Short mmCIF file of C-alpha atoms and ligand atoms in Angstrom, two decimals:
data_model
loop_
_atom_site.label_atom_id
_atom_site.label_comp_id
_atom_site.label_asym_id
_atom_site.label_seq_id
_atom_site.Cartn_x
_atom_site.Cartn_y
_atom_site.Cartn_z
CA MET A 282 128.14 117.25 74.29
CA ALA A 283 130.09 114.05 75.18
CA ASP A 284 128.13 111.15 76.54
CA LYS A 285 128.80 110.00 80.03
CA ASN A 286 131.32 107.46 78.73
CA GLU A 287 133.04 109.46 76.01
CA TRP A 288 136.27 111.43 75.77
CA GLY A 289 135.81 115.15 75.11
CA SER A 290 138.94 115.03 72.73
CA ASN A 291 141.64 112.96 71.38
CA LEU A 292 143.87 114.67 73.80
CA SER A 293 142.09 113.42 76.84
CA PHE A 294 142.11 109.82 75.46
CA ILE A 295 146.05 109.95 74.81
CA LEU A 296 146.75 111.42 78.14
CA ALA A 297 144.57 109.19 80.11
CA MET A 298 146.15 106.24 78.43
CA ILE A 299 149.65 107.61 79.08
CA GLY A 300 148.46 108.15 82.75
CA SER A 301 147.63 104.41 82.86
CA ALA A 302 150.80 103.33 81.35
CA VAL A 303 153.15 105.51 83.34
CA GLY A 304 153.01 104.02 86.78
CA LEU A 305 155.07 102.30 89.33
CA GLY A 306 156.42 99.94 86.63
CA ASN A 307 158.21 102.88 85.16
CA ILE A 308 159.67 104.12 88.34
CA TRP A 309 160.47 101.12 90.38
CA ARG A 310 160.60 98.34 88.09
CA TYR A 311 162.18 99.46 84.91
CA PRO A 312 165.48 100.87 86.27
CA TYR A 313 166.23 97.67 87.85
CA VAL A 314 165.18 95.63 84.85
CA LEU A 315 167.43 97.67 82.66
CA TYR A 316 170.32 97.29 85.13
CA SER A 317 170.11 93.57 85.76
CA ASN A 318 169.53 92.62 82.20
CA GLY A 319 172.75 93.75 80.48
CA GLY A 320 172.40 97.50 80.95
CA GLY A 321 173.03 99.24 77.61
CA ALA A 322 172.77 95.84 75.86
CA PHE A 323 169.18 95.53 77.17
CA TYR A 324 168.01 98.20 74.66
CA ILE A 325 168.13 95.75 71.87
CA PRO A 326 165.55 93.34 73.30
CA TYR A 327 163.54 96.26 74.67
CA ILE A 328 163.25 98.01 71.43
CA VAL A 329 162.36 94.68 69.66
CA ALA A 330 159.57 94.15 72.28
CA ILE A 331 158.16 97.62 71.69
CA LEU A 332 158.23 97.27 67.97
CA LEU A 333 157.14 93.58 67.85
CA MET A 334 154.84 93.37 70.68
CA GLY A 335 153.98 96.69 72.28
CA ILE A 336 152.75 98.74 69.24
CA PRO A 337 151.23 95.91 67.17
CA PHE A 338 149.22 94.51 70.21
CA LEU A 339 148.16 97.96 71.26
CA ILE A 340 146.88 98.60 67.89
CA LEU A 341 144.82 95.52 68.02
CA GLU A 342 143.39 96.13 71.42
CA TYR A 343 142.50 99.77 70.32
CA GLY A 344 140.99 98.64 66.99
CA VAL A 345 138.70 96.22 68.45
CA GLY A 346 137.70 98.28 71.43
CA TYR A 347 137.09 101.22 68.98
CA ASN A 348 134.97 98.90 66.75
CA PHE A 349 132.56 97.88 69.54
CA LYS A 350 132.10 101.07 71.38
CA SER A 351 131.06 98.98 74.44
CA SER A 352 132.66 97.14 77.25
CA PHE A 353 135.00 94.46 77.20
CA ALA A 354 132.57 91.77 78.45
CA LYS A 355 129.87 92.96 76.11
CA ALA A 356 132.07 92.89 73.13
CA ALA A 357 133.62 89.47 73.94
CA ARG A 358 130.04 88.12 74.13
CA LYS A 359 129.18 89.68 70.80
CA ILE A 360 132.36 88.16 69.26
CA ASN A 361 131.24 84.73 70.50
CA SER A 362 128.61 84.11 73.30
CA LYS A 363 130.89 81.35 74.65
CA CYS A 364 133.49 84.13 75.24
CA GLU A 365 131.53 85.95 77.86
CA TYR A 366 133.34 84.43 80.81
CA LEU A 367 136.65 85.39 79.33
CA GLY A 368 135.18 88.82 78.78
CA TRP A 369 134.53 89.10 82.60
CA PHE A 370 137.84 87.55 83.59
CA LEU A 371 140.24 90.50 82.68
CA PRO A 372 138.11 93.20 83.92
CA VAL A 373 137.84 91.32 87.42
CA ALA A 374 141.58 90.64 87.44
CA VAL A 375 142.36 94.32 86.66
CA PHE A 376 140.07 95.18 89.51
CA MET A 377 142.18 93.06 91.75
CA ILE A 378 145.13 95.04 90.84
CA MET A 379 143.21 98.19 91.78
CA ILE A 380 142.69 96.78 95.24
CA TYR A 381 146.45 96.11 96.00
CA TYR A 382 147.57 99.24 94.25
CA SER A 383 145.63 101.14 96.77
CA ALA A 384 147.80 99.88 99.55
CA ILE A 385 151.07 101.06 97.82
CA LEU A 386 149.33 104.37 97.10
CA GLY A 387 148.35 104.52 100.89
CA TRP A 388 152.12 103.75 101.95
CA ASP A 389 153.32 106.45 99.61
CA GLY A 390 150.84 108.91 100.95
CA ILE A 391 152.41 108.38 104.38
CA TYR A 392 155.77 108.97 102.89
CA ILE A 393 154.75 112.29 101.33
CA VAL A 394 154.05 113.50 104.88
CA LEU A 395 157.10 111.93 106.42
CA SER A 396 159.38 113.38 103.78
CA PHE A 397 158.86 116.92 105.12
CA PHE A 398 160.64 116.03 108.38
CA LYS A 399 162.59 112.79 107.41
CA GLY A 400 159.99 111.03 109.76
CA TRP A 401 161.44 107.67 108.97
CA GLY A 402 164.42 108.24 111.25
CA ALA A 403 167.97 106.95 110.96
CA ASN A 404 167.11 103.48 109.98
CA PRO A 405 164.66 103.52 107.08
CA ASP A 406 164.66 99.70 106.57
CA ALA A 407 163.49 99.03 110.18
CA PHE A 408 161.09 101.84 110.07
CA PHE A 409 159.36 100.62 106.99
CA ALA A 410 159.21 96.86 107.78
CA THR A 411 158.77 97.03 111.51
CA THR A 412 157.41 100.48 112.58
CA LEU A 413 155.08 101.19 109.80
CA LEU A 414 153.97 97.86 108.27
CA GLN A 415 154.75 95.75 111.39
CA SER A 416 155.48 93.20 108.84
CA SER A 417 154.50 89.54 109.72
CA GLU A 418 154.92 86.63 107.61
CA SER A 419 152.34 84.47 109.35
CA PHE A 420 148.67 84.48 108.75
CA THR A 421 148.03 85.71 112.36
CA GLY A 422 149.19 89.09 111.11
CA LEU A 423 145.86 89.31 109.65
CA PHE A 424 144.41 90.07 113.07
CA ASN A 425 146.77 92.97 113.64
CA PHE A 426 145.09 96.10 112.08
CA ILE A 427 147.18 99.07 111.39
CA PRO A 428 144.97 102.16 111.55
CA VAL A 429 147.61 104.68 110.02
CA ILE A 430 147.69 102.57 106.94
CA ALA A 431 143.95 102.22 106.84
CA ILE A 432 143.51 105.89 106.96
CA ALA A 433 145.95 106.62 104.28
CA MET A 434 144.38 104.16 102.01
CA LEU A 435 140.88 105.63 102.80
CA VAL A 436 142.27 109.16 101.68
CA GLY A 437 143.47 107.44 98.26
CA TRP A 438 139.98 105.83 97.73
CA ILE A 439 138.26 109.06 98.41
CA ILE A 440 140.34 110.79 95.77
CA ILE A 441 139.54 108.01 93.39
CA TRP A 442 135.87 108.11 93.95
CA PHE A 443 135.78 111.80 93.58
CA ILE A 444 137.27 111.68 90.05
CA SER A 445 135.82 108.36 88.85
CA HIS A 446 132.17 108.72 89.80
CA ARG A 447 131.83 111.74 87.41
CA ASP A 448 131.17 111.53 83.70
CA LEU A 449 134.22 110.32 81.90
CA GLU A 450 135.38 113.69 80.47
CA ALA A 451 134.48 115.79 83.50
CA GLY A 452 136.44 113.38 85.81
CA LEU A 453 139.20 111.20 84.37
CA GLY A 454 139.56 113.27 81.18
CA LYS A 455 140.02 116.53 82.91
CA VAL A 456 142.32 115.12 85.64
CA SER A 457 144.55 113.40 83.20
CA LYS A 458 144.95 116.64 81.28
CA VAL A 459 146.32 118.20 84.44
CA LEU A 460 148.14 115.35 86.28
CA VAL A 461 149.99 113.66 83.51
CA PRO A 462 151.80 116.89 82.28
CA ALA A 463 152.51 117.69 85.92
CA LEU A 464 153.90 114.18 86.37
CA PHE A 465 156.23 114.72 83.56
CA ILE A 466 157.31 118.13 84.69
CA ILE A 467 158.20 117.08 88.28
CA MET A 468 160.06 114.08 86.94
CA VAL A 469 162.15 116.39 84.80
CA ILE A 470 162.94 118.51 87.71
CA ILE A 471 164.08 115.53 89.85
CA VAL A 472 166.13 114.09 87.13
CA ILE A 473 167.88 117.34 86.30
CA PHE A 474 168.66 117.79 90.06
CA SER A 475 169.87 114.23 90.39
CA LEU A 476 172.23 114.49 87.48
CA THR A 477 173.95 117.37 89.14
CA LEU A 478 174.73 115.33 92.27
CA PRO A 479 178.42 114.59 92.75
CA GLY A 480 178.78 110.77 91.93
CA ALA A 481 175.82 110.71 89.48
CA SER A 482 178.18 109.67 86.59
CA ILE A 483 179.29 106.54 88.80
CA GLY A 484 175.73 105.37 88.88
CA LEU A 485 175.16 106.08 85.18
CA ALA A 486 178.21 104.29 84.11
CA GLU A 487 177.23 101.20 86.08
CA LEU A 488 173.59 101.53 84.57
CA PHE A 489 174.60 101.76 80.92
CA ASN A 490 177.78 99.61 81.06
CA PRO A 491 176.58 97.09 78.32
CA ASP A 492 176.97 93.44 78.89
CA TRP A 493 176.61 92.14 75.19
CA SER A 494 177.23 88.60 76.22
CA LEU A 495 173.81 88.55 77.67
CA LEU A 496 172.10 89.08 74.40
CA GLY A 497 172.30 85.41 73.72
CA HIS A 498 170.39 84.43 76.96
CA PHE A 499 166.75 83.93 76.66
CA GLU A 500 165.98 85.53 80.11
CA ILE A 501 166.82 89.02 79.01
CA TRP A 502 164.37 88.71 76.04
CA MET A 503 161.57 87.47 78.48
CA ALA A 504 162.48 90.33 80.85
CA ALA A 505 162.02 92.90 77.98
CA PHE A 506 158.64 91.38 76.90
CA GLY A 507 157.49 91.11 80.48
CA GLN A 508 158.44 94.77 81.07
CA ILE A 509 156.54 95.95 78.08
CA VAL A 510 153.38 94.02 78.86
CA PHE A 511 153.34 95.55 82.36
CA SER A 512 154.41 98.86 81.59
CA LEU A 513 152.16 99.52 78.74
CA SER A 514 149.22 97.96 80.47
CA LEU A 515 148.77 95.56 77.60
CA GLY A 516 146.10 92.93 77.40
CA MET A 517 144.41 94.12 80.47
CA SER A 518 141.23 95.32 78.73
CA ILE A 519 142.20 98.90 79.68
CA ALA A 520 143.44 100.01 76.42
CA PHE A 521 140.27 98.26 74.95
CA THR A 522 137.95 100.13 77.19
CA TYR A 523 139.68 103.61 76.53
CA ALA A 524 139.41 103.05 73.01
CA SER A 525 135.77 102.22 73.12
CA TYR A 526 135.18 105.56 74.75
CA THR A 527 136.45 107.57 71.70
CA LYS A 528 134.38 109.46 69.36
CA ASP A 529 134.22 108.49 65.71
CA ASP A 530 137.34 110.17 64.34
CA ALA A 531 140.38 108.78 66.12
CA ASP A 532 143.74 108.06 64.43
CA LEU A 533 144.33 105.00 66.63
CA ILE A 534 147.70 103.89 64.96
CA THR A 535 149.33 107.17 65.58
CA ASN A 536 147.98 107.44 69.17
CA THR A 537 149.47 104.07 69.80
CA ILE A 538 152.95 105.43 68.69
CA SER A 539 152.59 108.60 70.81
CA ILE A 540 151.68 106.50 73.79
CA ALA A 541 154.47 103.91 73.53
CA LEU A 542 157.06 106.66 72.97
CA ALA A 543 155.78 108.68 76.04
CA ASN A 544 155.86 105.61 78.11
CA SER A 545 159.52 104.67 77.22
CA LEU A 546 160.68 108.25 77.46
CA PHE A 547 159.35 108.43 81.01
CA GLU A 548 160.81 105.16 82.22
CA ASN A 549 164.27 105.88 80.67
CA PHE A 550 164.29 109.17 82.27
CA ALA A 551 163.28 107.70 85.61
CA ALA A 552 166.25 105.21 85.20
CA LEU A 553 168.63 108.33 84.80
CA GLY A 554 167.16 109.84 88.03
CA VAL A 555 167.33 106.69 90.09
CA PHE A 556 170.83 105.68 89.00
CA SER A 557 172.29 109.26 89.52
CA ILE A 558 170.93 109.21 93.15
CA LEU A 559 172.31 105.61 93.60
CA GLY A 560 175.74 106.82 92.18
CA TYR A 561 175.68 109.80 94.69
CA MET A 562 174.93 107.36 97.61
CA SER A 563 177.71 105.04 96.55
CA LEU A 564 180.16 107.95 96.62
CA GLN A 565 178.99 109.00 100.05
CA SER A 566 178.85 105.76 101.72
CA GLY A 567 181.58 103.80 99.82
CA THR A 568 179.24 101.13 99.02
CA ALA A 569 179.19 99.68 95.45
CA VAL A 570 176.04 100.66 93.47
CA SER A 571 175.44 96.95 92.81
CA GLU A 572 174.93 96.62 96.63
CA LEU A 573 172.46 99.54 96.68
CA VAL A 574 170.36 98.62 93.71
CA THR A 575 166.92 97.21 94.41
CA GLN A 576 163.53 97.53 93.00
CA GLY A 577 159.98 97.77 94.19
CA THR A 578 159.09 98.89 97.63
CA GLY A 579 162.65 98.36 98.74
CA LEU A 580 163.80 101.05 96.43
CA VAL A 581 161.08 103.53 97.03
CA PHE A 582 160.57 103.24 100.71
CA VAL A 583 164.09 102.11 101.83
CA VAL A 584 166.83 103.15 99.62
CA TYR A 585 165.45 106.60 98.70
CA PRO A 586 164.83 107.48 102.26
CA THR A 587 168.40 106.35 103.04
CA VAL A 588 169.71 108.65 100.47
CA PHE A 589 167.60 111.56 101.63
CA ASN A 590 169.17 111.05 105.07
CA VAL A 591 172.62 111.89 103.82
CA LEU A 592 171.50 114.48 101.31
CA GLY A 593 171.19 117.44 103.72
CA GLN A 594 168.85 120.32 103.22
CA TRP A 595 168.02 119.52 99.57
CA ALA A 596 166.25 116.27 100.88
CA TYR A 597 163.37 118.46 102.04
CA VAL A 598 162.62 119.49 98.46
CA LEU A 599 163.58 116.37 96.69
CA GLY A 600 161.88 114.02 99.00
CA PRO A 601 158.39 115.41 98.91
CA LEU A 602 158.90 115.88 95.12
CA PHE A 603 159.84 112.26 94.65
CA PHE A 604 156.99 110.81 96.80
CA LEU A 605 154.65 113.06 95.00
CA THR A 606 155.81 111.79 91.63
CA VAL A 607 155.14 108.30 92.77
CA TYR A 608 151.81 109.16 94.14
CA LEU A 609 150.64 110.81 90.81
CA ALA A 610 152.07 107.96 88.81
CA GLY A 611 150.15 105.55 91.00
CA LEU A 612 146.97 107.54 90.98
CA THR A 613 146.69 108.04 87.21
CA SER A 614 147.30 104.15 86.75
CA ILE A 615 144.77 103.01 89.47
CA LEU A 616 142.12 105.36 87.89
CA SER A 617 142.39 103.11 84.85
CA THR A 618 142.00 99.87 86.71
CA VAL A 619 138.17 100.36 87.59
CA GLU A 620 137.09 101.39 84.14
CA PRO A 621 136.92 97.90 82.40
CA LEU A 622 134.85 96.31 85.12
CA SER A 623 132.72 99.42 85.71
CA PHE A 624 131.80 99.75 82.10
CA SER A 625 131.01 95.89 81.74
CA ILE A 626 128.76 96.25 84.86
CA GLN A 627 127.12 99.39 83.35
CA ASN A 628 126.46 97.62 80.06
CA LYS A 629 125.07 94.40 81.65
CA PHE A 630 123.14 95.65 84.51
CA GLY A 631 122.00 99.09 83.30
CA HIS A 632 123.33 101.10 86.38
CA SER A 633 124.59 104.48 85.82
CA ARG A 634 128.39 105.34 85.66
CA SER A 635 128.16 107.15 88.93
CA LYS A 636 126.26 104.45 90.89
CA THR A 637 128.51 101.65 89.45
CA MET A 638 131.69 103.45 90.37
CA THR A 639 130.30 104.31 93.81
CA MET A 640 129.47 100.64 94.39
CA LEU A 641 132.82 99.28 93.15
CA ILE A 642 134.78 101.76 95.07
CA ILE A 643 133.02 100.87 98.24
CA VAL A 644 133.63 97.14 97.63
CA GLY A 645 137.21 97.86 96.76
CA THR A 646 137.76 99.95 99.99
CA CYS A 647 136.40 97.04 102.13
CA ILE A 648 138.42 94.40 100.67
CA SER A 649 141.62 96.50 100.42
CA MET A 650 141.41 96.64 104.23
CA ILE A 651 143.16 93.37 104.36
CA TYR A 652 146.31 95.04 103.29
CA ALA A 653 146.10 97.45 106.17
CA THR A 654 147.09 94.52 108.61
CA ALA A 655 150.43 93.24 109.54
CA PHE A 656 150.22 90.51 106.97
CA GLY A 657 149.41 93.08 104.28
CA GLY A 658 152.94 93.55 102.83
CA THR A 659 153.47 89.81 102.38
CA LEU A 660 149.97 89.27 101.00
CA LEU A 661 150.57 92.08 98.59
CA GLY A 662 153.81 90.46 97.29
CA PHE A 663 151.84 87.21 96.71
CA VAL A 664 148.88 88.82 94.89
CA ASP A 665 151.09 90.89 92.87
CA THR A 666 153.14 87.77 91.64
CA PHE A 667 149.96 85.93 90.90
CA ILE A 668 148.37 88.77 88.93
CA ASN A 669 151.53 89.82 86.85
CA GLN A 670 153.14 86.48 86.38
CA ILE A 671 150.03 84.35 85.82
CA ALA A 672 146.72 86.07 85.40
CA LEU A 673 147.67 89.02 83.02
CA LEU A 674 150.03 87.15 80.62
CA PHE A 675 147.24 84.67 80.31
CA GLY A 676 144.93 87.61 79.43
CA VAL A 677 147.33 88.73 76.51
CA VAL A 678 147.06 85.24 75.18
CA VAL A 679 143.43 85.21 75.51
CA GLU A 680 142.99 88.64 73.80
CA CYS A 681 145.28 87.68 70.89
CA ILE A 682 143.03 84.58 70.38
CA ILE A 683 139.58 86.30 70.66
CA PHE A 684 140.65 89.35 68.80
CA ALA A 685 143.03 88.14 66.18
CA TRP A 686 141.45 84.83 65.45
CA ILE A 687 137.86 84.76 66.49
CA PHE A 688 137.02 88.19 65.77
CA LYS A 689 139.40 88.46 62.83
CA ALA A 690 141.92 91.12 62.94
CA GLU A 691 141.86 91.63 59.16
CA LYS A 692 138.56 93.28 59.40
CA LEU A 693 140.11 96.35 61.07
CA ILE A 694 143.11 96.94 58.63
CA ASP A 695 141.37 99.06 55.94
CA PHE A 696 139.70 101.26 58.53
CA LEU A 697 142.84 101.77 60.76
CA ASN A 698 144.93 102.70 57.66
CA SER A 699 142.21 105.08 56.47
CA LYS A 700 142.60 107.10 59.48
CA SER A 701 146.37 106.77 59.87
CA LYS A 702 148.63 109.79 59.24
CA THR A 703 151.69 107.77 60.06
CA ILE A 704 152.38 104.10 59.42
CA THR A 705 149.94 101.77 57.70
CA LEU A 706 149.23 97.97 58.53
CA GLY A 707 149.85 95.25 56.22
CA LYS A 708 150.42 91.49 56.26
CA TRP A 709 153.33 91.88 58.78
CA TRP A 710 150.83 93.03 61.40
CA LEU A 711 148.59 89.97 60.94
CA LEU A 712 151.65 87.78 61.21
CA ILE A 713 152.61 89.36 64.52
CA VAL A 714 149.23 89.27 66.22
CA LYS A 715 148.01 85.89 64.98
CA TYR A 716 151.17 83.81 65.31
CA ILE A 717 154.40 85.44 66.85
CA LEU A 718 152.64 87.12 69.91
CA PRO A 719 150.43 84.29 71.13
CA ILE A 720 153.36 81.86 70.75
CA PHE A 721 155.80 84.08 72.42
CA ILE A 722 153.69 85.20 75.18
CA SER A 723 152.61 81.67 75.98
CA ILE A 724 156.26 80.71 76.40
CA ILE A 725 156.89 83.66 78.79
CA TRP A 726 153.65 82.67 80.66
CA ILE A 727 154.68 78.99 81.24
CA GLY A 728 158.17 80.12 82.12
CA GLY A 729 156.72 82.39 84.68
CA MET A 730 154.38 79.97 86.13
CA PHE A 731 157.22 77.55 86.58
CA ASP A 732 159.24 80.31 88.33
CA VAL A 733 156.30 80.82 90.70
CA VAL A 734 155.78 77.26 91.46
CA ARG A 735 159.42 76.60 92.04
CA SER A 736 160.10 79.30 94.44
CA CYS A 737 156.84 79.32 96.16
CA SER A 738 156.51 79.06 100.04
CA PHE A 739 153.47 77.18 101.65
CA GLU A 740 151.82 80.43 102.45
CA GLN A 741 152.31 81.73 99.00
CA MET A 742 150.85 78.65 97.52
CA ILE A 743 147.88 78.82 99.68
CA PHE A 744 147.14 82.59 99.02
CA THR A 745 147.86 82.05 95.17
CA ILE A 746 145.33 79.41 95.01
CA ALA A 747 142.87 81.61 97.07
CA SER A 748 143.45 84.45 94.67
CA ALA A 749 142.78 82.24 91.69
CA VAL A 750 139.62 80.87 93.23
CA ILE A 751 138.37 84.28 94.10
CA LEU A 752 139.08 85.55 90.47
CA LEU A 753 137.41 82.57 88.79
CA VAL A 754 134.38 82.62 91.06
CA ALA A 755 133.73 86.30 90.89
CA THR A 756 134.08 86.09 87.03
CA LEU A 757 131.61 83.26 87.09
CA ILE A 758 129.14 85.26 89.05
CA PHE A 759 129.31 88.17 86.73
CA THR A 760 128.71 85.79 83.68
CA ILE A 761 125.66 83.86 84.96
CA LEU A 762 123.91 86.82 86.63
CA PRO A 763 120.96 87.68 84.29
CA ALA A 764 121.38 90.84 82.30
CA LYS A 765 119.08 93.76 83.30
CA ASN A 766 119.89 96.10 80.49
CA PRO A 767 117.91 95.53 77.31
CA GLU A 768 120.81 96.89 75.40
CA TRP A 769 123.08 94.05 76.40
CA ASN A 770 122.20 92.04 73.36
CA ASN A 771 122.45 95.03 71.07
CA THR A 772 125.97 95.55 70.00
CA GLU A 773 126.70 97.79 67.12
CA GLU A 774 130.01 97.83 65.19
CA ARG A 775 131.67 100.81 63.87
CA VAL A 776 133.92 99.32 61.32
N1 LIG B 241 151.32 100.20 83.56
C1 LIG B 241 151.41 100.41 84.86
C2 LIG B 241 152.76 100.66 85.36
O1 LIG B 241 153.81 100.74 84.59
C3 LIG B 241 151.01 99.28 85.76
C4 LIG B 241 149.48 98.90 85.45
C5 LIG B 241 149.22 97.55 85.37
C6 LIG B 241 148.61 99.84 85.56
C7 LIG B 241 147.72 97.22 85.33
C8 LIG B 241 147.33 99.57 85.50
C9 LIG B 241 146.93 98.32 85.32
O2 LIG B 241 153.05 100.81 86.58
#
């Protein structure tokens, strides 16, 4: 019988990890990143980023997580008692992602319903910004509460609670085994349909049209590394936690390769779908693809509904399927964002999995209601920028230092190789995780910070500082609260 925090099988582990990786980043971020960074030529930095960073880093995060079979905070403390603060930093940052992801999930839930009758009307742009979000860029928007969004978010939180408060295999393990394959199947249906639309080839030609001259530009390399960090959920203590939940016989190296492959397959597939549909729209409306293409909420909640408006009857099939895909992708990712903090709390304070999850989900629900106000959309943009451009990249650098240097990545090599049925690690791996990655990611991190500071409005600055303070204080509280679990000081190592 699996323990409360143990996968029932290797399949559950892989599928849950793919579920975490495949999320909004694959659907709304990647197609745009590919298009705006050289099209076909982007594959060169992209593949380099996967081979040089994605796979080696994931192996490191898995290896250390597996070794400790305990939460991120507990392992960081065991590696060096001075690292406990950093051990709470990432789980708390990832929990902040959970809170704003729940808003996007809520919006998407509303669009699933609307898509059955094109409820966004003739002007999807105005509908999204004005009718639904009642978007306001001023603080006063915080006092304008929007009940529809709150209800939709609440539905999401209930689903999350229903899955997460159970034992790992009975909840997340089982759900991943159903939802992740379902997500891939629906995506295949959407893409096949999109490819048959008139004009699809216009979009694809535009997408893949390689601009080789960009290969010499630093930005496209940064974009590729940034995409892989985000898309594979690297350095977020998620992969670490999932690996610590495994039984004693996992082939972590091979798992890593499967996960990276599945993630890339999904996002490239999504790009085919998105650009076929944009090509169709371009043909119908006479607007150039370059003017239609956008990313993020603009793509999902404005461009797609606009396309569905001109698509006729098929929109009633494609629309719901599309918004359902976004929902499933978001759900399987958001489920992973609570695990690191939950497991760390269980380890330090001795509460059960079910009680910890219930408490965290209540706290998350309450805080998330700030996104159900007219200022919510704007705030979400600020927090998203802070977390992705600043906090998480910092996390990757921190993990590289704690794992590769203080823990000493060398210790894992023999063990990982002995289980591997595919590639084996050697000196090249140490070179990557100890030197190349921390240096490279630090450069991207500084570049990103620079961007944020340069383009920041006054409101954004205030809320970025506020998010940083909340993150640092919450982390501090978890660190200084006295442990209640006698096991807290007892950390066994498997390797
Ligand atoms: N990897 C997810 C995606 O591509 C994003 C994510 C980030 C998920 C952090 C969980 C935690 O959308």
